[in-house]
Amino acid sequence: MNSGSRSLGPKAVYVLTGLYFLCFFALPIWETLGGAFRNPGGGFTMAYVIEVFRNPIYLEGLGNSVLMAVFSTLLTSAIALPLALLTDRYLFPAKNLFTALILIPMILPPFVGAIGVKQILGQEGALNALLIALHLMNPVHPVDWLGQSRLFGVVVMNALHLYPILYLNLVAALANVDPAMEEAAENLGCTGFRKFRKITLPLIMPGFFAGGIIVFIWAFTELGVPLMFDFNRVTSVQIFNGLKEIGGNPFPYALVVVMLVSTVLLYVLSKATLGRAGHAMMAKATSQGGPRPATPLGGWLIALFFAFITFLAILPHLGVILVAFSRDWYGTILPSGWTLEHFRQALGHDLTLPSIQNSLKYASLATLIDIVLGIAIAWVVTRTKLPGRQFLDTMAMLPLAVPGLVLAFGYLAMTQSGKLFSFLDPKVDPLMILVIAYSVRRLPYVVRSAAAGFQQTSVTLEEAAQNLGCPPFKALRKITLPLIAANLMAGGLLAFSFAMLEVSDSLILAQKQEDFPITKAIYELYNLLGDGRFIASALGVWAMVFLGICILGASLILGKKLGAIFRV
Amino acid sequence: MISITIDNLVKKFGEQVALNGISLKIEPGEIFFLLGPSGCGKTTLLRNIAGFYIPEGGRILFGDEDVTTLPPHKRNTGMMFQSYALWPHMTVAKNVAFGLEERKVPPAEIGQRVAAALASVKMEQYASRKIAQLSGGQQQRVALARALVIRPRALLLDEPLSNLDAKLRLEMRTEIRRVCKEFGLTAIYVTHDQKEALSISDRMAILEGGRIAQIGKPEEVYRRPLSRVVADFIGETNFLPGKVVSASGSSALVETEVGRFEGAVSDPDWHPSAGESVTLSVRPEAWKLTAEPAPVNSARGRIGESLYLGEVAQYQFNAGGHQLKIFELNPHVADRTTDHDLFASADPEDVVVLRK
C-alpha cells in the first residue's frame, strides 16, 4: 500500500492464497463438473444429469434430501427462535447457565448421537421399555418410532444438533434491533404477535437468513446421520455408496453436481427473498432496551423451557454415554449392567488408538495451515488497499456455503490416477489431502476471528513501531499478532475441534484402516458385530469430552462474539 | 539537527489530489507547524515525511539526503501519534525501550537512556506500569519519551494534544516546546488548534486544499494574512468589502459601506489598482471605540449586543448595515451605552487589504 517494495507483500499473499483456493477449492468442484458433463469421447453431455432426473431412485433421494433440509430448517427455527427471543427479552433464573448449556449440541457430531437416539427410540429401546413398564404399550407389538419414518429421526437429530448456530445468529440480530422501533409500533397500537410479525421479524431477517442458510445447507447434505439411521434413499448417502465406482461411473458426479447446483440455487433464491442487504438501522439504539426481569412464574416457565430443550438436545449424548458404560442394553429402560470395559477397549482396540493419533495429526496440521492462511488473508483484507481484496474475503468465506460432501467428492475426483494431483491419492496416503480438505473447510472461522482482531487493533500501533525503526513484517509480528493472539487462539481452537470431528471428508477420503480418523473409526466400529456399538460409543464419549473442552475454551476467549463466527 | 526540504510534493488517493505541489524548507532546530482546516492535507504531508505514504511526485530531503521512497523504519524520525499508539501489551519502560532495541543498542545503555528519557518527561516512577494504568496526560508524556529516546533526526507530532483537556493542553504545550529546544530538535507539528500554533511555533504553514496558503512566523501570519482564508482561519476578524480609491506602494485607500479606510497590502506581489474590488480584514481587538470620530479610518455606528467577560468585552457594533465584532480590553461596559452613536476606528497598520 505504501511503496513499490511494500506492496509486493500483499500481492504475494494474494497470489499464494488465491492459488491454494484455485487448486483445492475451485479445482475439485471443476473436476466434479467435468465428470458429470463429459461423455466418454471427451465431449460435453447433459445426459448424465438428465438421467439423474429420470431415475426414480435418484429422484426419490433428491426429494428426500430436500424434505430433510426443509423439515430440519423448520424444526431448527421452531427451537431457536423462541429461545433467542426469550434470551433477548427476559431475565430469568440461571439465565447464564442455560444460555451456555444451549451450545452443548455442538460438541458432538450428530451421527454419533444417532447411536444414542437409536438406543432410546429403537423398537427394543428405552422409551418403549418405559412405556411398557407404565403399561402404556403392548409389549407384543412395540412401536418402531424410527422405523415409521426414518426421515423423522434424521430431522430431529439434525435440528437438535444445528439449532445453536441459528440461535447465536438470531441473538446477535435481535441485539441490533433498536428498541425504539418496537416502541414506535406499540405507540401506534400494534402489539404482541402482530408487532413481532410486522416489525421484529423483518428487522432480524438478515440474521435469520445468515444462520438459516447454514442450517439448510448442512441438513441438505448431511451424510453421517442418514447413514447411521440406514436412511439410504437420500442423495448424500447415494453419493457415498457410489464412491466405489468413482473411476468409471459418471452418475456419482452427476448427483454431486445436482446437489451443488441445488444448493447454489436455493442460496441465491433465499438470499433474494429473505436476506436482502437488510434494513439499515437509521440510528444507533436511542433507548436502553436490554432484557427485563420476567415475572416470577414466567421466569420459572422460561427456565423450564430452556431446561427441556437442553434435555432434548443432550438426550442423544446421554444415550451415547449410557451405551458406553453399559454391559448390555436391550429392551430395558436403563442398561442392565454397568462396565468401564468399553473405555479400556476404546483405547486399546487396534482401530481406535491409531485413529486418535491420526485425527490429532490431521487436525493440527490443518489448523496450522488455517492460522497461517487466515492471518495472511485477514491482513490483506483489513490492512491493505489492494484492489480485489474483497474478492479474497468472499472466497475465503465460500467453504461455509459449499457442502463438505461436494468438496470431499471433488478431492477424490481430482486425485484419480492420471490427474494433476494424483500424487495426493488418498488410497496411497490420505494425510495430505485430508489436511488440505480440513483446512479449506475450516478456514472461514480463522479468517473471521483474525479479521475481527485486526479491525479492533489500530494500525497506528504498527506505524509507531515502524517509525521507531522496526521493519513492517517484524512490526506485525511484535505488535499486532501478540495483541490479537486471543482471536487467533479462539479461531484456531474452533477450526481444530471441528476438524477433529469432521465427518464427510473423513468418511470419504480415508480409505485404509490405518489412516482412519476418529469419526471414521466410530462409524466402522459401529458397523462391527458384537460389542462394536459399545466401543464406538466409548470412543464418542472421549471425543465429546475433548470437543467440549475446546468449545468451552473458545467461548471463554471470544465471549459473545462466538456467534459472529457462524455466518456466511 | 537537520533541515527538511519539501520540493513540489504531490500525493494522490485515486482521483483525489491530497497534496498539490507543496514546497517548503524547515530550518534545523525549528519548530514548524502545519495548520489548516480538516481535509487540507496537513496530516497527509506529515505522513509523507514519516514515510507512511509515498508521494506521486516531488521530493523530500532530510539535510541533503533524499528520503522520498525510504521506508518509515529507516528514516529515524520520532513520531507522536494523535492516539499515542502506545502498545498495551508492554510496560511503559518496554514501550520506550522498543526503538533502542530495534537499533541494537547495548542493554545497559538502553536502561540508562530509557530512565533519562522518562525523567525528562517526569515519568520515571511509572516505568513498570502498564499503559492502561496511565491517565491521558501520562500516556502523552510516555509517547513523547518514546519518540525522543531514539535521538531522532526530526520529531513529528500529529495533533498530539487533541485528546487532552484544556488545562493539560496548556501545560503540555510549553513542555513540548521546552523539550524540543532542549534537545535541539527539528520538529514538525500538525494541529488544527491555532492557539497551539501561535503560542509555540517558530514558523507555520497554513494549508488549504492541498496547497500552501501562507508560510510565516506567528505574528506575520496573524497580522499580515495573505488571503481571506488565512485571515479567517487564524483568529477572528471582520471582513469589509470595498473598492480601491487610490493605491501607492504597500498601502491603499478603500471606500467601504461604513466609510473610507486606509490599509496595508500584505501580499508584496500584488498591487491593487484604483477601482478594483477588494476586501478589508480588521481584527476585533484592533478597533478603538470613541465618542468623537478619529481623523482617519472611522466608522459611525451603535453598540447592539454586548458580552462582558471580565478582562475583555465583546460588542456587536452596527455600522452602515454591517455588524462589526469589537473586543475591548479592560472594558468599562457602563460607558458603552446603546442609545447614541459612537465611532469605531482602526490604525491603518491594523487594516489588511486582501483580494476580493
Short mmCIF file of N, CA and C in Angstrom, two decimals, chain A residues 61-156:
data_model
loop_
_atom_site.label_atom_id
_atom_site.label_comp_id
_atom_site.label_asym_id
_atom_site.label_seq_id
_atom_site.Cartn_x
_atom_site.Cartn_y
_atom_site.Cartn_z
N GLY A 61 -34.29 -39.94 -3.84
CA GLY A 61 -33.21 -39.48 -2.96
C GLY A 61 -33.17 -37.97 -2.88
N LEU A 62 -33.29 -37.33 -4.06
CA LEU A 62 -33.25 -35.88 -4.10
C LEU A 62 -34.42 -35.28 -3.34
N GLY A 63 -35.61 -35.87 -3.57
CA GLY A 63 -36.81 -35.41 -2.87
C GLY A 63 -36.62 -35.53 -1.37
N ASN A 64 -36.08 -36.68 -0.95
CA ASN A 64 -35.87 -36.87 0.49
C ASN A 64 -34.86 -35.88 1.05
N SER A 65 -33.82 -35.58 0.25
CA SER A 65 -32.82 -34.61 0.71
C SER A 65 -33.46 -33.25 0.93
N VAL A 66 -34.32 -32.86 -0.04
CA VAL A 66 -35.00 -31.57 0.10
C VAL A 66 -35.89 -31.58 1.35
N LEU A 67 -36.65 -32.67 1.51
CA LEU A 67 -37.52 -32.76 2.68
C LEU A 67 -36.70 -32.70 3.96
N MET A 68 -35.58 -33.45 3.96
CA MET A 68 -34.71 -33.48 5.13
C MET A 68 -34.23 -32.07 5.47
N ALA A 69 -33.86 -31.31 4.43
CA ALA A 69 -33.35 -29.95 4.66
C ALA A 69 -34.46 -29.02 5.12
N VAL A 70 -35.63 -29.10 4.43
CA VAL A 70 -36.73 -28.19 4.77
C VAL A 70 -37.21 -28.44 6.19
N PHE A 71 -37.48 -29.70 6.50
CA PHE A 71 -38.00 -30.01 7.84
C PHE A 71 -36.97 -29.71 8.93
N SER A 72 -35.71 -30.02 8.62
CA SER A 72 -34.66 -29.74 9.61
C SER A 72 -34.59 -28.24 9.89
N THR A 73 -34.67 -27.43 8.81
CA THR A 73 -34.59 -25.99 8.99
C THR A 73 -35.80 -25.47 9.75
N LEU A 74 -36.99 -26.00 9.40
CA LEU A 74 -38.20 -25.55 10.10
C LEU A 74 -38.13 -25.91 11.58
N LEU A 75 -37.75 -27.15 11.88
CA LEU A 75 -37.68 -27.57 13.27
C LEU A 75 -36.60 -26.78 14.02
N THR A 76 -35.48 -26.57 13.33
CA THR A 76 -34.40 -25.78 13.95
C THR A 76 -34.90 -24.38 14.30
N SER A 77 -35.65 -23.76 13.36
CA SER A 77 -36.19 -22.42 13.61
C SER A 77 -37.17 -22.46 14.78
N ALA A 78 -38.01 -23.49 14.80
CA ALA A 78 -39.02 -23.59 15.85
C ALA A 78 -38.35 -23.69 17.22
N ILE A 79 -37.16 -24.28 17.26
CA ILE A 79 -36.45 -24.37 18.54
C ILE A 79 -35.69 -23.08 18.83
N ALA A 80 -34.98 -22.57 17.80
CA ALA A 80 -34.04 -21.48 18.04
C ALA A 80 -34.74 -20.13 18.24
N LEU A 81 -35.84 -19.89 17.49
CA LEU A 81 -36.47 -18.57 17.55
C LEU A 81 -37.01 -18.24 18.94
N PRO A 82 -37.83 -19.15 19.54
CA PRO A 82 -38.29 -18.82 20.89
C PRO A 82 -37.14 -18.67 21.89
N LEU A 83 -36.16 -19.53 21.78
CA LEU A 83 -35.02 -19.43 22.70
C LEU A 83 -34.33 -18.07 22.56
N ALA A 84 -34.12 -17.65 21.30
CA ALA A 84 -33.42 -16.38 21.07
C ALA A 84 -34.26 -15.21 21.58
N LEU A 85 -35.58 -15.23 21.30
CA LEU A 85 -36.45 -14.14 21.74
C LEU A 85 -36.46 -14.05 23.26
N LEU A 86 -36.58 -15.19 23.92
CA LEU A 86 -36.63 -15.18 25.38
C LEU A 86 -35.31 -14.68 25.96
N THR A 87 -34.20 -15.10 25.35
CA THR A 87 -32.89 -14.64 25.83
C THR A 87 -32.76 -13.13 25.68
N ASP A 88 -33.26 -12.64 24.53
CA ASP A 88 -33.13 -11.21 24.24
C ASP A 88 -34.01 -10.36 25.15
N ARG A 89 -35.19 -10.88 25.50
CA ARG A 89 -36.18 -10.04 26.17
C ARG A 89 -36.20 -10.15 27.69
N TYR A 90 -35.84 -11.32 28.22
CA TYR A 90 -36.11 -11.53 29.65
C TYR A 90 -34.89 -11.96 30.43
N LEU A 91 -34.91 -11.57 31.71
CA LEU A 91 -34.00 -12.15 32.69
C LEU A 91 -34.78 -13.24 33.40
N PHE A 92 -34.15 -14.38 33.59
CA PHE A 92 -34.85 -15.46 34.29
C PHE A 92 -33.83 -16.26 35.09
N PRO A 93 -34.31 -17.11 36.01
CA PRO A 93 -33.38 -17.81 36.89
C PRO A 93 -32.33 -18.61 36.10
N ALA A 94 -31.11 -18.54 36.53
CA ALA A 94 -29.99 -19.31 35.97
C ALA A 94 -29.82 -19.05 34.47
N LYS A 95 -30.07 -17.81 34.05
CA LYS A 95 -30.00 -17.50 32.62
C LYS A 95 -28.63 -17.79 32.03
N ASN A 96 -27.58 -17.36 32.74
CA ASN A 96 -26.23 -17.55 32.19
C ASN A 96 -25.92 -19.02 31.99
N LEU A 97 -26.32 -19.84 32.97
CA LEU A 97 -26.07 -21.27 32.87
C LEU A 97 -26.80 -21.85 31.65
N PHE A 98 -28.09 -21.48 31.50
CA PHE A 98 -28.88 -22.07 30.42
C PHE A 98 -28.38 -21.62 29.05
N THR A 99 -28.02 -20.32 28.93
CA THR A 99 -27.56 -19.86 27.62
C THR A 99 -26.22 -20.48 27.26
N ALA A 100 -25.46 -20.92 28.27
CA ALA A 100 -24.21 -21.63 27.97
C ALA A 100 -24.51 -23.08 27.57
N LEU A 101 -25.45 -23.70 28.30
CA LEU A 101 -25.78 -25.10 28.03
C LEU A 101 -26.37 -25.29 26.64
N ILE A 102 -27.01 -24.20 26.14
CA ILE A 102 -27.63 -24.23 24.83
C ILE A 102 -26.65 -24.65 23.74
N LEU A 103 -25.35 -24.38 23.99
CA LEU A 103 -24.35 -24.66 22.96
C LEU A 103 -23.88 -26.11 22.98
N ILE A 104 -24.33 -26.86 23.96
CA ILE A 104 -23.84 -28.24 24.13
C ILE A 104 -23.93 -29.10 22.87
N PRO A 105 -25.04 -29.05 22.13
CA PRO A 105 -25.16 -29.98 21.00
C PRO A 105 -24.01 -29.88 20.01
N MET A 106 -23.32 -28.73 20.02
CA MET A 106 -22.25 -28.59 19.04
C MET A 106 -21.05 -29.47 19.37
N ILE A 107 -21.00 -30.03 20.56
CA ILE A 107 -19.79 -30.75 20.94
C ILE A 107 -19.77 -32.18 20.45
N LEU A 108 -20.71 -32.61 19.66
CA LEU A 108 -20.65 -33.98 19.18
C LEU A 108 -21.24 -34.05 17.78
N PRO A 109 -20.54 -34.70 16.85
CA PRO A 109 -21.16 -34.85 15.53
C PRO A 109 -22.45 -35.64 15.68
N PRO A 110 -23.51 -35.20 15.05
CA PRO A 110 -24.82 -35.82 15.31
C PRO A 110 -24.86 -37.29 14.96
N PHE A 111 -23.95 -37.73 14.08
CA PHE A 111 -24.08 -39.13 13.71
C PHE A 111 -23.64 -40.04 14.85
N VAL A 112 -22.83 -39.50 15.78
CA VAL A 112 -22.51 -40.28 16.97
C VAL A 112 -23.73 -40.29 17.89
N GLY A 113 -24.35 -39.09 18.01
CA GLY A 113 -25.57 -39.01 18.81
C GLY A 113 -26.64 -39.97 18.33
N ALA A 114 -26.60 -40.25 17.02
CA ALA A 114 -27.60 -41.16 16.45
C ALA A 114 -27.55 -42.53 17.13
N ILE A 115 -26.36 -42.95 17.55
CA ILE A 115 -26.25 -44.23 18.26
C ILE A 115 -27.13 -44.18 19.51
N GLY A 116 -27.01 -43.04 20.22
CA GLY A 116 -27.79 -42.89 21.44
C GLY A 116 -29.27 -42.83 21.16
N VAL A 117 -29.65 -42.11 20.10
CA VAL A 117 -31.07 -41.98 19.78
C VAL A 117 -31.66 -43.33 19.42
N LYS A 118 -30.91 -44.14 18.66
CA LYS A 118 -31.44 -45.46 18.29
C LYS A 118 -31.62 -46.32 19.53
N GLN A 119 -30.73 -46.13 20.49
CA GLN A 119 -30.84 -46.91 21.72
C GLN A 119 -32.08 -46.51 22.50
N ILE A 120 -32.45 -45.23 22.38
CA ILE A 120 -33.59 -44.75 23.16
C ILE A 120 -34.91 -44.95 22.40
N LEU A 121 -34.90 -44.64 21.10
CA LEU A 121 -36.16 -44.68 20.34
C LEU A 121 -36.34 -45.97 19.54
N GLY A 122 -35.35 -46.85 19.55
CA GLY A 122 -35.47 -48.09 18.78
C GLY A 122 -36.62 -48.97 19.29
N GLN A 123 -36.92 -50.01 18.50
CA GLN A 123 -38.04 -50.88 18.84
C GLN A 123 -37.82 -51.54 20.21
N GLU A 124 -36.58 -51.92 20.49
CA GLU A 124 -36.26 -52.51 21.78
C GLU A 124 -35.58 -51.47 22.67
N GLY A 125 -35.90 -50.21 22.47
CA GLY A 125 -35.17 -49.14 23.14
C GLY A 125 -35.78 -48.73 24.47
N ALA A 126 -35.17 -47.70 25.06
CA ALA A 126 -35.51 -47.28 26.41
C ALA A 126 -36.93 -46.73 26.50
N LEU A 127 -37.36 -45.96 25.48
CA LEU A 127 -38.69 -45.34 25.54
C LEU A 127 -39.77 -46.40 25.57
N ASN A 128 -39.65 -47.37 24.66
CA ASN A 128 -40.65 -48.43 24.63
C ASN A 128 -40.65 -49.22 25.94
N ALA A 129 -39.46 -49.49 26.47
CA ALA A 129 -39.37 -50.21 27.74
C ALA A 129 -40.08 -49.44 28.84
N LEU A 130 -39.91 -48.10 28.81
CA LEU A 130 -40.55 -47.25 29.81
C LEU A 130 -42.07 -47.31 29.66
N LEU A 131 -42.53 -47.21 28.40
CA LEU A 131 -43.97 -47.22 28.14
C LEU A 131 -44.58 -48.57 28.53
N ILE A 132 -43.83 -49.64 28.26
CA ILE A 132 -44.32 -50.96 28.63
C ILE A 132 -44.39 -51.09 30.14
N ALA A 133 -43.36 -50.59 30.81
CA ALA A 133 -43.34 -50.66 32.27
C ALA A 133 -44.51 -49.87 32.85
N LEU A 134 -44.91 -48.79 32.17
CA LEU A 134 -46.04 -47.98 32.64
C LEU A 134 -47.37 -48.52 32.11
N HIS A 135 -47.30 -49.67 31.45
CA HIS A 135 -48.50 -50.30 30.87
C HIS A 135 -49.17 -49.41 29.85
N LEU A 136 -48.41 -48.62 29.15
CA LEU A 136 -48.99 -47.77 28.11
C LEU A 136 -48.79 -48.39 26.74
N MET A 137 -48.12 -49.51 26.68
CA MET A 137 -47.85 -50.10 25.37
C MET A 137 -47.92 -51.61 25.45
N ASN A 138 -48.40 -52.18 24.38
CA ASN A 138 -48.49 -53.64 24.32
C ASN A 138 -47.10 -54.21 24.01
N PRO A 139 -46.53 -54.99 24.96
CA PRO A 139 -45.17 -55.49 24.76
C PRO A 139 -45.03 -56.41 23.55
N VAL A 140 -46.13 -56.93 23.06
CA VAL A 140 -46.03 -57.84 21.92
C VAL A 140 -45.81 -57.07 20.63
N HIS A 141 -46.42 -55.88 20.56
CA HIS A 141 -46.27 -55.08 19.34
C HIS A 141 -45.70 -53.71 19.66
N PRO A 142 -44.42 -53.65 20.03
CA PRO A 142 -43.83 -52.33 20.33
C PRO A 142 -43.78 -51.46 19.07
N VAL A 143 -43.95 -50.16 19.27
CA VAL A 143 -43.91 -49.23 18.15
C VAL A 143 -42.46 -49.05 17.70
N ASP A 144 -42.24 -49.04 16.40
CA ASP A 144 -40.90 -48.73 15.90
C ASP A 144 -40.86 -47.26 15.54
N TRP A 145 -40.49 -46.41 16.53
CA TRP A 145 -40.56 -44.95 16.36
C TRP A 145 -39.77 -44.49 15.14
N LEU A 146 -38.59 -45.05 14.99
CA LEU A 146 -37.73 -44.61 13.88
C LEU A 146 -38.08 -45.32 12.59
N GLY A 147 -38.61 -46.56 12.73
CA GLY A 147 -38.95 -47.33 11.53
C GLY A 147 -40.13 -46.74 10.80
N GLN A 148 -41.07 -46.11 11.55
CA GLN A 148 -42.23 -45.49 10.95
C GLN A 148 -41.78 -44.50 9.87
N SER A 149 -40.85 -43.68 10.27
CA SER A 149 -40.34 -42.71 9.32
C SER A 149 -38.90 -42.43 9.67
N ARG A 150 -38.00 -42.96 8.86
CA ARG A 150 -36.59 -42.72 9.14
C ARG A 150 -36.29 -41.22 9.02
N LEU A 151 -37.03 -40.55 8.11
CA LEU A 151 -36.83 -39.13 7.91
C LEU A 151 -37.01 -38.38 9.23
N PHE A 152 -38.01 -38.80 10.01
CA PHE A 152 -38.32 -38.16 11.28
C PHE A 152 -37.09 -38.16 12.20
N GLY A 153 -36.47 -39.32 12.34
CA GLY A 153 -35.30 -39.42 13.20
C GLY A 153 -34.17 -38.52 12.74
N VAL A 154 -33.94 -38.52 11.42
CA VAL A 154 -32.85 -37.72 10.87
C VAL A 154 -33.10 -36.23 11.13
N VAL A 155 -34.36 -35.82 10.88
CA VAL A 155 -34.70 -34.40 11.06
C VAL A 155 -34.51 -33.99 12.52
N VAL A 156 -34.99 -34.82 13.45
CA VAL A 156 -34.85 -34.49 14.86
C VAL A 156 -33.37 -34.38 15.23
#
